Coordinates of N, CA and C in Angstrom, one line a residue:
M1 N -45.3 -21.2 -47.3 CA -45.9 -21.9 -46.1 C -47.1 -22.7 -46.6
Q2 N -47.4 -23.9 -46.1 CA -48.5 -24.7 -46.5 C -49.7 -24.4 -45.7
G3 N -49.8 -23.4 -45.0 CA -51.0 -23.1 -44.2 C -50.8 -23.3 -42.7
A4 N -51.7 -22.9 -41.9 CA -51.6 -22.9 -40.5 C -51.5 -24.3 -39.9
R5 N -52.0 -25.3 -40.6 CA -51.9 -26.7 -40.1 C -50.5 -27.1 -39.8
N6 N -49.5 -26.5 -40.5 CA -48.1 -26.9 -40.3 C -47.4 -25.8 -39.5
A7 N -48.1 -24.8 -39.0 CA -47.4 -23.7 -38.4 C -46.8 -24.0 -37.0
I8 N -47.4 -24.8 -36.2 CA -47.0 -25.0 -34.8 C -46.9 -26.5 -34.6
R9 N -45.8 -26.9 -34.0 CA -45.6 -28.3 -33.6 C -45.5 -28.4 -32.1
A10 N -46.2 -29.3 -31.5 CA -46.1 -29.5 -30.0 C -45.2 -30.6 -29.7
H11 N -44.4 -30.5 -28.6 CA -43.5 -31.5 -28.1 C -43.9 -31.7 -26.6
P12 N -45.0 -32.4 -26.4 CA -45.5 -32.5 -25.0 C -44.5 -33.0 -24.0
E13 N -43.5 -33.8 -24.4 CA -42.5 -34.3 -23.5 C -41.6 -33.2 -22.9
R14 N -41.6 -32.0 -23.5 CA -40.8 -30.9 -23.0 C -41.7 -29.9 -22.2
C15 N -43.0 -30.1 -22.2 CA -43.9 -29.2 -21.5 C -43.8 -29.3 -20.0
V16 N -43.8 -28.1 -19.3 CA -43.8 -28.1 -17.9 C -45.1 -27.6 -17.3
S17 N -46.1 -27.4 -18.2 CA -47.5 -27.0 -17.8 C -47.6 -25.6 -17.2
C18 N -46.7 -24.7 -17.7 CA -46.7 -23.4 -17.1 C -47.9 -22.5 -17.6
G19 N -48.4 -22.8 -18.8 CA -49.5 -22.1 -19.4 C -49.2 -20.8 -20.1
R20 N -47.9 -20.5 -20.2 CA -47.6 -19.2 -20.9 C -48.0 -19.2 -22.4
C21 N -47.9 -20.4 -23.0 CA -48.3 -20.5 -24.4 C -49.8 -20.2 -24.6
L22 N -50.6 -20.7 -23.7 CA -52.1 -20.5 -23.8 C -52.4 -19.0 -23.6
L23 N -51.7 -18.4 -22.7 CA -51.9 -17.0 -22.4 C -51.5 -16.1 -23.6
A24 N -50.4 -16.5 -24.3 CA -49.8 -15.7 -25.4 C -50.7 -15.9 -26.6
C25 N -51.4 -17.0 -26.8 CA -52.1 -17.2 -28.1 C -53.3 -16.3 -28.2
R26 N -53.4 -15.6 -29.3 CA -54.5 -14.7 -29.6 C -55.8 -15.4 -30.0
K27 N -55.7 -16.6 -30.4 CA -56.8 -17.4 -30.8 C -57.2 -18.4 -29.8
Q28 N -58.5 -18.4 -29.4 CA -59.0 -19.4 -28.4 C -59.1 -20.7 -29.1
G29 N -58.7 -21.8 -28.4 CA -59.0 -23.1 -28.9 C -57.9 -23.7 -29.8
V30 N -56.8 -23.0 -30.0 CA -55.7 -23.6 -30.8 C -54.9 -24.6 -30.0
L31 N -54.6 -24.2 -28.8 CA -53.8 -25.0 -27.9 C -54.6 -25.4 -26.7
E32 N -54.3 -26.6 -26.1 CA -54.9 -27.0 -24.9 C -54.0 -28.0 -24.2
F33 N -54.3 -28.3 -22.9 CA -53.5 -29.3 -22.2 C -54.2 -30.6 -22.4
D34 N -53.3 -31.6 -22.5 CA -53.9 -33.0 -22.6 C -54.2 -33.6 -21.2
G35 N -54.5 -34.8 -21.1 CA -54.9 -35.4 -19.9 C -53.8 -35.4 -18.8
D36 N -52.5 -35.4 -19.3 CA -51.3 -35.3 -18.5 C -50.9 -33.9 -18.1
G37 N -51.7 -32.9 -18.6 CA -51.3 -31.5 -18.3 C -50.2 -31.0 -19.2
R38 N -50.0 -31.6 -20.4 CA -49.0 -31.1 -21.3 C -49.7 -30.5 -22.5
V39 N -49.0 -29.6 -23.1 CA -49.6 -28.8 -24.2 C -49.8 -29.7 -25.5
R40 N -50.8 -29.4 -26.2 CA -51.1 -30.1 -27.5 C -51.8 -29.1 -28.4
V41 N -51.7 -29.3 -29.7 CA -52.4 -28.5 -30.7 C -53.8 -29.1 -30.8
A42 N -54.8 -28.3 -30.4 CA -56.2 -28.8 -30.4 C -56.9 -28.5 -31.7
D43 N -56.6 -27.4 -32.3 CA -57.3 -27.0 -33.5 C -56.4 -26.1 -34.4
A44 N -55.5 -26.8 -35.2 CA -54.5 -26.1 -36.0 C -55.1 -25.2 -37.0
A45 N -56.3 -25.5 -37.4 CA -57.0 -24.6 -38.5 C -57.2 -23.2 -37.9
R46 N -57.3 -23.0 -36.6 CA -57.6 -21.7 -36.0 C -56.3 -20.9 -35.9
C47 N -55.1 -21.6 -36.0 CA -53.8 -20.9 -35.8 C -53.6 -19.9 -36.8
S48 N -53.2 -18.7 -36.4 CA -52.9 -17.6 -37.3 C -51.4 -17.5 -37.7
A49 N -50.6 -18.4 -37.1 CA -49.1 -18.5 -37.3 C -48.4 -17.2 -36.9
C50 N -48.8 -16.7 -35.8 CA -48.1 -15.5 -35.2 C -46.9 -15.9 -34.4
Y51 N -46.9 -17.2 -33.9 CA -45.7 -17.8 -33.2 C -45.5 -17.1 -31.8
R52 N -46.5 -16.4 -31.3 CA -46.3 -15.9 -29.9 C -46.1 -17.0 -28.9
C53 N -46.8 -18.1 -29.1 CA -46.7 -19.3 -28.2 C -45.3 -19.9 -28.3
V54 N -44.7 -19.9 -29.4 CA -43.4 -20.4 -29.6 C -42.4 -19.5 -28.9
D55 N -42.6 -18.2 -29.1 CA -41.7 -17.2 -28.5 C -41.6 -17.3 -27.0
V56 N -42.8 -17.5 -26.3 CA -42.8 -17.5 -24.9 C -42.4 -18.8 -24.2
C57 N -42.3 -19.9 -25.0 CA -42.0 -21.2 -24.4 C -40.5 -21.4 -24.2
A58 N -40.1 -21.3 -22.9 CA -38.7 -21.4 -22.6 C -38.2 -22.9 -22.7
H59 N -39.1 -23.8 -22.7 CA -38.7 -25.3 -22.8 C -38.8 -25.9 -24.2
R60 N -39.2 -25.0 -25.2 CA -39.3 -25.4 -26.6 C -40.4 -26.6 -26.7
A61 N -41.4 -26.5 -25.9 CA -42.5 -27.5 -26.1 C -43.3 -27.2 -27.3
L62 N -43.2 -26.0 -27.9 CA -43.8 -25.6 -29.1 C -42.8 -25.0 -30.0
T63 N -42.7 -25.5 -31.3 CA -41.8 -25.0 -32.2 C -42.6 -24.7 -33.5
S64 N -41.9 -24.0 -34.4 CA -42.5 -23.7 -35.7 C -42.6 -25.0 -36.5
G65 N -43.6 -25.3 -37.2 CA -43.7 -26.4 -38.1 C -43.1 -26.3 -39.5
L66 N -42.5 -25.1 -39.7 CA -41.9 -24.8 -41.0 C -40.7 -25.6 -41.1
P67 N -40.3 -26.0 -42.3 CA -39.1 -26.8 -42.6 C -37.9 -26.0 -42.1
G68 N -37.1 -26.6 -41.2 CA -35.9 -25.9 -40.6 C -36.2 -25.0 -39.4
G69 N -37.5 -24.9 -39.1 CA -37.8 -24.0 -38.0 C -37.4 -22.6 -38.2
F70 N -37.3 -21.9 -37.1 CA -36.9 -20.5 -37.1 C -35.4 -20.4 -37.0
E71 N -34.9 -19.3 -37.5 CA -33.4 -19.1 -37.3 C -33.2 -19.1 -35.8
G72 N -32.2 -19.8 -35.4 CA -31.8 -19.9 -34.0 C -32.4 -21.1 -33.3
E73 N -33.4 -21.7 -33.8 CA -34.0 -22.9 -33.2 C -33.0 -24.1 -33.4
M74 N -32.8 -24.8 -32.3 CA -32.0 -26.0 -32.4 C -32.9 -27.1 -33.0
R75 N -32.3 -27.9 -33.9 CA -33.0 -29.0 -34.5 C -33.0 -30.2 -33.5
S76 N -34.1 -30.8 -33.3 CA -34.1 -32.0 -32.4 C -34.5 -33.2 -33.2
E77 N -34.8 -33.1 -34.4 CA -35.3 -34.2 -35.2 C -34.3 -34.6 -36.3

């Protein structure tokens, strides 16, 4: 892995603003909502790459930034 900067990818177009990812994140300030109320990575350097936010997002607005993603993730790119 190349570090936490590549750990999480946000896909704001999939976000429904439920806030589950922010509640699941153990580190304050990694994620935030943008002006449209959609999730974005605010401070990737703070991310510990635990992927709790990815696990709780039913809409896949957050995915792993690792090449190929997690086993079982559908590729959208």
